[in-house]
Coordinates of C-alpha atoms in Angstrom, one line a residue:
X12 CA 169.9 42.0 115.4
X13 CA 173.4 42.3 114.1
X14 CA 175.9 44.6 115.7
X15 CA 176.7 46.5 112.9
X16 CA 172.9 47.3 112.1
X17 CA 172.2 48.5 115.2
X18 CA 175.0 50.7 115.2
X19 CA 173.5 52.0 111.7
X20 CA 170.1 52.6 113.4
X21 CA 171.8 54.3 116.2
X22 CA 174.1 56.6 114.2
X23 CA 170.8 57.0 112.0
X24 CA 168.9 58.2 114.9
X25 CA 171.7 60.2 116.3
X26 CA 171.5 62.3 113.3
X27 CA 167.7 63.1 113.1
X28 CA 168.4 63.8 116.8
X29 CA 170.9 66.8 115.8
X30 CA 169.5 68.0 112.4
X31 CA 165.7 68.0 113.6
X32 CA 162.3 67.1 112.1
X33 CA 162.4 70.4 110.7
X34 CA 165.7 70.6 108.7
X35 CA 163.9 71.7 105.2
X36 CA 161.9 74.7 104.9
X37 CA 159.3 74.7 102.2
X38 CA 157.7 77.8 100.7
X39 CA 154.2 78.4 99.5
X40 CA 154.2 80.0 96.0
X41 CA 151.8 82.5 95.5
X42 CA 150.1 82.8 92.3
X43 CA 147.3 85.0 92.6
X44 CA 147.4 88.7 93.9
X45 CA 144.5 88.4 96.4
X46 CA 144.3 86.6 99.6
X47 CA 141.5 84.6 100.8
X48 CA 140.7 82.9 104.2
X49 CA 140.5 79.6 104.5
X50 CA 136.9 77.8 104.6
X51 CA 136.4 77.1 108.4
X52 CA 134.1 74.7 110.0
X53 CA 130.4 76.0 110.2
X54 CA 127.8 74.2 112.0
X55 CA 124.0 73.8 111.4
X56 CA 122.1 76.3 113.3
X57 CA 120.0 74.7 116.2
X58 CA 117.7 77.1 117.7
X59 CA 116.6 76.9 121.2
X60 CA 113.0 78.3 120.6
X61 CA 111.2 78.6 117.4
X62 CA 111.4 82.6 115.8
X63 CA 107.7 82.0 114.6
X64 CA 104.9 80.8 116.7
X65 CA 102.8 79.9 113.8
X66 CA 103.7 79.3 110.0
X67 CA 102.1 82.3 108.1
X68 CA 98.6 81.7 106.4
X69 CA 98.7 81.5 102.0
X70 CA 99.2 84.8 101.2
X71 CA 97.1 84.6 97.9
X72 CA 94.1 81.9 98.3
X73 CA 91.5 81.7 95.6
X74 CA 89.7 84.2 97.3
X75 CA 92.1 86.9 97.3
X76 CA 93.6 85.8 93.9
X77 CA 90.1 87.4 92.2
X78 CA 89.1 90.7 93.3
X79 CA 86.1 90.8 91.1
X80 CA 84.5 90.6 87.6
X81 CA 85.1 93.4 84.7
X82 CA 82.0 94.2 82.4
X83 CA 81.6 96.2 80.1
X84 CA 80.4 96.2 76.1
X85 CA 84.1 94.8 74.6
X86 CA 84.2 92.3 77.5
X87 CA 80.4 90.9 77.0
X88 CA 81.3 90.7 73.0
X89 CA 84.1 88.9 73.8
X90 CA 82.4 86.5 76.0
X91 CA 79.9 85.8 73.6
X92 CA 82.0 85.2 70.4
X93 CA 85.5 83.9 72.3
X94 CA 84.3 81.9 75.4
X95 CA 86.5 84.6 76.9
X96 CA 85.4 85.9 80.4
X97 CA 87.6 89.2 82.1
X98 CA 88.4 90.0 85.8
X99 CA 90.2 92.3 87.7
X100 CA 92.7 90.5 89.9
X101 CA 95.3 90.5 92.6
X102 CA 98.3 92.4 91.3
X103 CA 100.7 90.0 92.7
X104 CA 98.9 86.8 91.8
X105 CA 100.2 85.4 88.4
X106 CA 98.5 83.3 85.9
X107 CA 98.8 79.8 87.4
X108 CA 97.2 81.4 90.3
X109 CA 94.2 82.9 88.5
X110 CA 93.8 79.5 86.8
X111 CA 93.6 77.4 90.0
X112 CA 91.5 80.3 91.8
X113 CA 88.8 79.9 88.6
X114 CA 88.7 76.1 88.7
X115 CA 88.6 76.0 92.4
X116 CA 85.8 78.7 92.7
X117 CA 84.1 78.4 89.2
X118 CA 84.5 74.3 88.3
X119 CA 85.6 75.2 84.8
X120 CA 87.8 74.4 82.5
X121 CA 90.7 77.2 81.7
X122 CA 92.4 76.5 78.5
X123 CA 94.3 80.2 78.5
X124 CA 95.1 83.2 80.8
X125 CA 96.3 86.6 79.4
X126 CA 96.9 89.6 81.7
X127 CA 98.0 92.8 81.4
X128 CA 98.5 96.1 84.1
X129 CA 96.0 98.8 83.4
X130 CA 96.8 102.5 83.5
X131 CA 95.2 102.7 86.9
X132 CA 97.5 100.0 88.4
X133 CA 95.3 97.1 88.4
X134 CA 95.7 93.8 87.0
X135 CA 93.0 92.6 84.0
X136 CA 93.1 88.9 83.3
X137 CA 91.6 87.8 80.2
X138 CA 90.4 83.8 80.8
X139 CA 89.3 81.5 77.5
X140 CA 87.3 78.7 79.0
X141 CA 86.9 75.4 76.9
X142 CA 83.1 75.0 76.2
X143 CA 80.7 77.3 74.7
X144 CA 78.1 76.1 77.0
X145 CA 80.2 76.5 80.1
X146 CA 81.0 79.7 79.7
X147 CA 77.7 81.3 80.0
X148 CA 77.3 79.2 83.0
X149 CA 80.4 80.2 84.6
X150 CA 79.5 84.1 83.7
X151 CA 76.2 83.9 85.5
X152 CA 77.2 82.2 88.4
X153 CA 80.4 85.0 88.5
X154 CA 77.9 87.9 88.1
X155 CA 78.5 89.0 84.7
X156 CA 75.0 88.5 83.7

């Protein structure tokens, strides 16, 4: 290295030395009016024991999805004229569940579920079945007739 370039570098450093890494001072403008903390680093929980000793059984199986058949004069009519079969069910259980719990205990074929919430707080659900045949089947082996 030249003499006079090392005498730059020095004089160079020699001023860094004396003003200091911190020479400028910048300032953070604010723009909004509230304050909020910074995201900080949060692990993944890792449990020494489980909380639960078992996982919890299916709260609403078929069996508890149907609580039993309705009958009465309006529900035999309609199960004579609109393949249409009526049951008093879970109130919690909606009507994907009442359709599996009628094909898993019944075999048939469900092509619509209506419910509704009676005055008395229970659930009615209103199940069309596909075949005429079927249905007459599926209301004997239910207990309707």
């Amino acid at each position: 290295m030249a003499p006079k370039a090392a005498t730059q570098k020095a004089v160079a450093a020699k001023k860094a030395v004396v003003k200091g890494v911190h020479g400028k001072k910048v300032t953070k403008v604010r723009t909004s009016a509230t304050f909020h903390r910074p995201k900080t680093l949060r692990l993944p929980r890792a449990p020494k024991y489980q909380r639960k000793s078992i996982a919890h059984a299916p709260r609403l199986d078929k069996y508890k999805v149907i609580v039993g058949p309705y009958s009465n004069e309006s529900t035999m009519k309609k199960l004579e004229d609109d393949n249409t079969i009526v049951f008093i069910v879970d109130i919690k259980a909606n009507k994907r569940h009442i359709k599996d719990a009628i094909k898993g205990l019944y075999n048939a074929e469900v092509s619509k579920v209506t419910t509704l919430i009676t005055p008395t707080g229970q659930k009615k659900a209103y199940i069309k079945l596909s075949s005429e045949s079927e249905t007459l089947d599926v209301a004997n082996r239910a207990g309707f007739i």
